[in-house]
Amino acid sequence: AQTVTQSQPEMSVQEAETVTLSCTYDTSESDYYLFWYKQPPSRQMILVIRQEAYKQQNATENRFSVNFQKAAKSFSLKISDSQLGDAAMYFCAYRRKGDKLIFGTGTRLQVFP
Amino acid sequence: NAGVTQTPKFQVLKTGQSMTLQCAQDMNHEYMSWYRQDPGMGLRLIHYSVGAGITDQGEVPNGYNVSRSTTEDFPLRLLSAAPSQTSVYFCASTLLGIQYFGAGTRLSVL
């Protein structure tokens, strides 16, 4: 069965600094998708970034980028120039093509001024 | 464009009561799903549907029923609420592998 592990329950970063959130997953598939979702206090789940496993290039969305290591089954999220609005729960998720989304347990990110 | 709409936003039930959580999407997505979110456990899949008339169980289906009579609507029914069903519930619809979430329903069962 596929699993997603986020080993950092909490992380903190100072405003304008860079922080990396870790995620590992277990699968025997070769074709799948990986996601990072942000959940602010409003509770809304917001898609931050998406990576397709067949693409070797790491996905980037403005200040958010990933380090996708397929062989190591690792999918970390880097947030550059952190802002107060980045404070939230961050969930890593895995989806096999045509199948269900599986979430990790989340990392709570605090941003200090 | 409303996206995925969940009602109600908050609900308090007594043990044994039944209720339906509503979910509607206006994006004509075939794939819809229900999750529950509990502290320290992330989101877990309850039920999902790949289209009108087709539903299937997820990871934690016990105590919940679903139906999908139209593409737009995917209600979640609690037949006899239990305190263990106290949680935040999210509905989502999916297109091209991307899930679009509703704002969630916070349910407390006393």
Short mmCIF file of N, CA and C in Angstrom, two decimals, chain A residues 64-109:
data_model
loop_
_atom_site.label_atom_id
_atom_site.label_comp_id
_atom_site.label_asym_id
_atom_site.label_seq_id
_atom_site.Cartn_x
_atom_site.Cartn_y
_atom_site.Cartn_z
N PHE A 64 7.87 28.98 -4.28
CA PHE A 64 7.77 27.58 -3.87
C PHE A 64 8.43 26.69 -4.92
N SER A 65 9.27 25.79 -4.47
CA SER A 65 9.89 24.84 -5.39
C SER A 65 10.02 23.50 -4.68
N VAL A 66 10.18 22.44 -5.47
CA VAL A 66 10.33 21.12 -4.87
C VAL A 66 11.67 20.53 -5.27
N ASN A 67 12.11 19.60 -4.44
CA ASN A 67 13.26 18.76 -4.76
C ASN A 67 12.73 17.33 -4.85
N PHE A 68 12.52 16.88 -6.08
CA PHE A 68 11.93 15.58 -6.33
C PHE A 68 13.04 14.58 -6.62
N GLN A 69 13.20 13.61 -5.74
CA GLN A 69 14.21 12.57 -5.90
C GLN A 69 13.47 11.24 -6.05
N LYS A 70 13.22 10.84 -7.30
CA LYS A 70 12.36 9.69 -7.54
C LYS A 70 12.95 8.40 -6.98
N ALA A 71 14.23 8.19 -7.17
CA ALA A 71 14.83 6.95 -6.69
C ALA A 71 14.77 6.86 -5.17
N ALA A 72 14.95 7.97 -4.52
CA ALA A 72 14.91 8.01 -3.05
C ALA A 72 13.48 8.15 -2.53
N LYS A 73 12.52 8.35 -3.42
CA LYS A 73 11.10 8.55 -3.04
C LYS A 73 10.98 9.69 -2.04
N SER A 74 11.56 10.80 -2.43
CA SER A 74 11.57 11.99 -1.58
C SER A 74 11.01 13.17 -2.36
N PHE A 75 10.25 14.01 -1.68
CA PHE A 75 9.57 15.13 -2.35
C PHE A 75 9.51 16.31 -1.37
N SER A 76 10.56 17.06 -1.25
CA SER A 76 10.60 18.16 -0.27
C SER A 76 10.14 19.46 -0.91
N LEU A 77 9.60 20.33 -0.07
CA LEU A 77 9.10 21.64 -0.50
C LEU A 77 10.01 22.73 0.07
N LYS A 78 10.50 23.60 -0.79
CA LYS A 78 11.31 24.71 -0.35
C LYS A 78 10.52 26.00 -0.53
N ILE A 79 10.45 26.76 0.56
CA ILE A 79 9.79 28.07 0.51
C ILE A 79 10.86 29.12 0.68
N SER A 80 11.04 29.94 -0.33
CA SER A 80 12.04 31.00 -0.30
C SER A 80 11.39 32.32 0.10
N ASP A 81 12.20 33.21 0.71
CA ASP A 81 11.71 34.54 1.08
C ASP A 81 10.38 34.40 1.85
N SER A 82 10.41 33.64 2.91
CA SER A 82 9.18 33.32 3.66
C SER A 82 8.44 34.58 4.08
N GLN A 83 7.13 34.49 4.02
CA GLN A 83 6.25 35.61 4.42
C GLN A 83 5.32 35.15 5.54
N LEU A 84 4.83 36.14 6.28
CA LEU A 84 3.93 35.81 7.40
C LEU A 84 2.73 35.01 6.92
N GLY A 85 2.27 35.27 5.71
CA GLY A 85 1.11 34.57 5.15
C GLY A 85 1.39 33.13 4.79
N ASP A 86 2.66 32.72 4.86
CA ASP A 86 2.98 31.32 4.59
C ASP A 86 2.71 30.43 5.80
N ALA A 87 2.47 31.03 6.94
CA ALA A 87 2.19 30.23 8.14
C ALA A 87 0.92 29.41 7.93
N ALA A 88 1.05 28.09 8.09
CA ALA A 88 -0.08 27.19 7.80
C ALA A 88 0.36 25.77 8.08
N MET A 89 -0.59 24.85 7.93
CA MET A 89 -0.27 23.42 7.86
C MET A 89 0.02 23.10 6.39
N TYR A 90 1.05 22.30 6.18
CA TYR A 90 1.39 21.88 4.82
C TYR A 90 1.29 20.36 4.75
N PHE A 91 0.55 19.91 3.74
CA PHE A 91 0.35 18.48 3.55
C PHE A 91 0.98 18.04 2.24
N CYS A 92 1.74 16.97 2.32
CA CYS A 92 2.25 16.30 1.14
C CYS A 92 1.24 15.22 0.75
N ALA A 93 1.05 15.00 -0.54
CA ALA A 93 0.07 14.01 -0.98
C ALA A 93 0.57 13.29 -2.23
N TYR A 94 0.15 12.05 -2.36
CA TYR A 94 0.53 11.17 -3.48
C TYR A 94 -0.73 10.69 -4.17
N ARG A 95 -0.67 10.59 -5.50
CA ARG A 95 -1.80 10.05 -6.23
C ARG A 95 -1.29 9.22 -7.39
N ARG A 96 -1.64 7.95 -7.37
CA ARG A 96 -1.35 7.11 -8.51
C ARG A 96 -2.31 7.51 -9.61
N LYS A 97 -1.91 7.38 -10.85
CA LYS A 97 -2.74 7.82 -11.96
C LYS A 97 -4.10 7.13 -11.90
N GLY A 98 -5.17 7.92 -11.91
CA GLY A 98 -6.52 7.38 -11.88
C GLY A 98 -6.96 6.86 -10.54
N ASP A 99 -6.21 7.11 -9.51
CA ASP A 99 -6.52 6.55 -8.19
C ASP A 99 -6.69 7.65 -7.15
N LYS A 100 -6.78 7.21 -5.90
CA LYS A 100 -7.11 8.11 -4.82
C LYS A 100 -5.90 8.92 -4.36
N LEU A 101 -6.19 10.05 -3.71
CA LEU A 101 -5.15 10.89 -3.14
C LEU A 101 -4.85 10.40 -1.72
N ILE A 102 -3.57 10.24 -1.41
CA ILE A 102 -3.15 9.81 -0.07
C ILE A 102 -2.32 10.92 0.55
N PHE A 103 -2.71 11.34 1.76
CA PHE A 103 -2.06 12.47 2.41
C PHE A 103 -1.10 12.01 3.50
N GLY A 104 -0.09 12.83 3.72
CA GLY A 104 0.73 12.71 4.91
C GLY A 104 0.03 13.37 6.09
N THR A 105 0.67 13.33 7.25
CA THR A 105 0.04 13.84 8.47
C THR A 105 0.23 15.34 8.66
N GLY A 106 1.03 15.96 7.82
CA GLY A 106 1.13 17.41 7.84
C GLY A 106 2.30 17.95 8.64
N THR A 107 2.74 19.15 8.28
CA THR A 107 3.78 19.89 8.99
C THR A 107 3.23 21.29 9.26
N ARG A 108 3.26 21.68 10.53
CA ARG A 108 2.80 23.03 10.86
C ARG A 108 3.98 23.99 10.74
N LEU A 109 3.85 24.98 9.88
CA LEU A 109 4.90 25.97 9.68
C LEU A 109 4.55 27.27 10.38
#
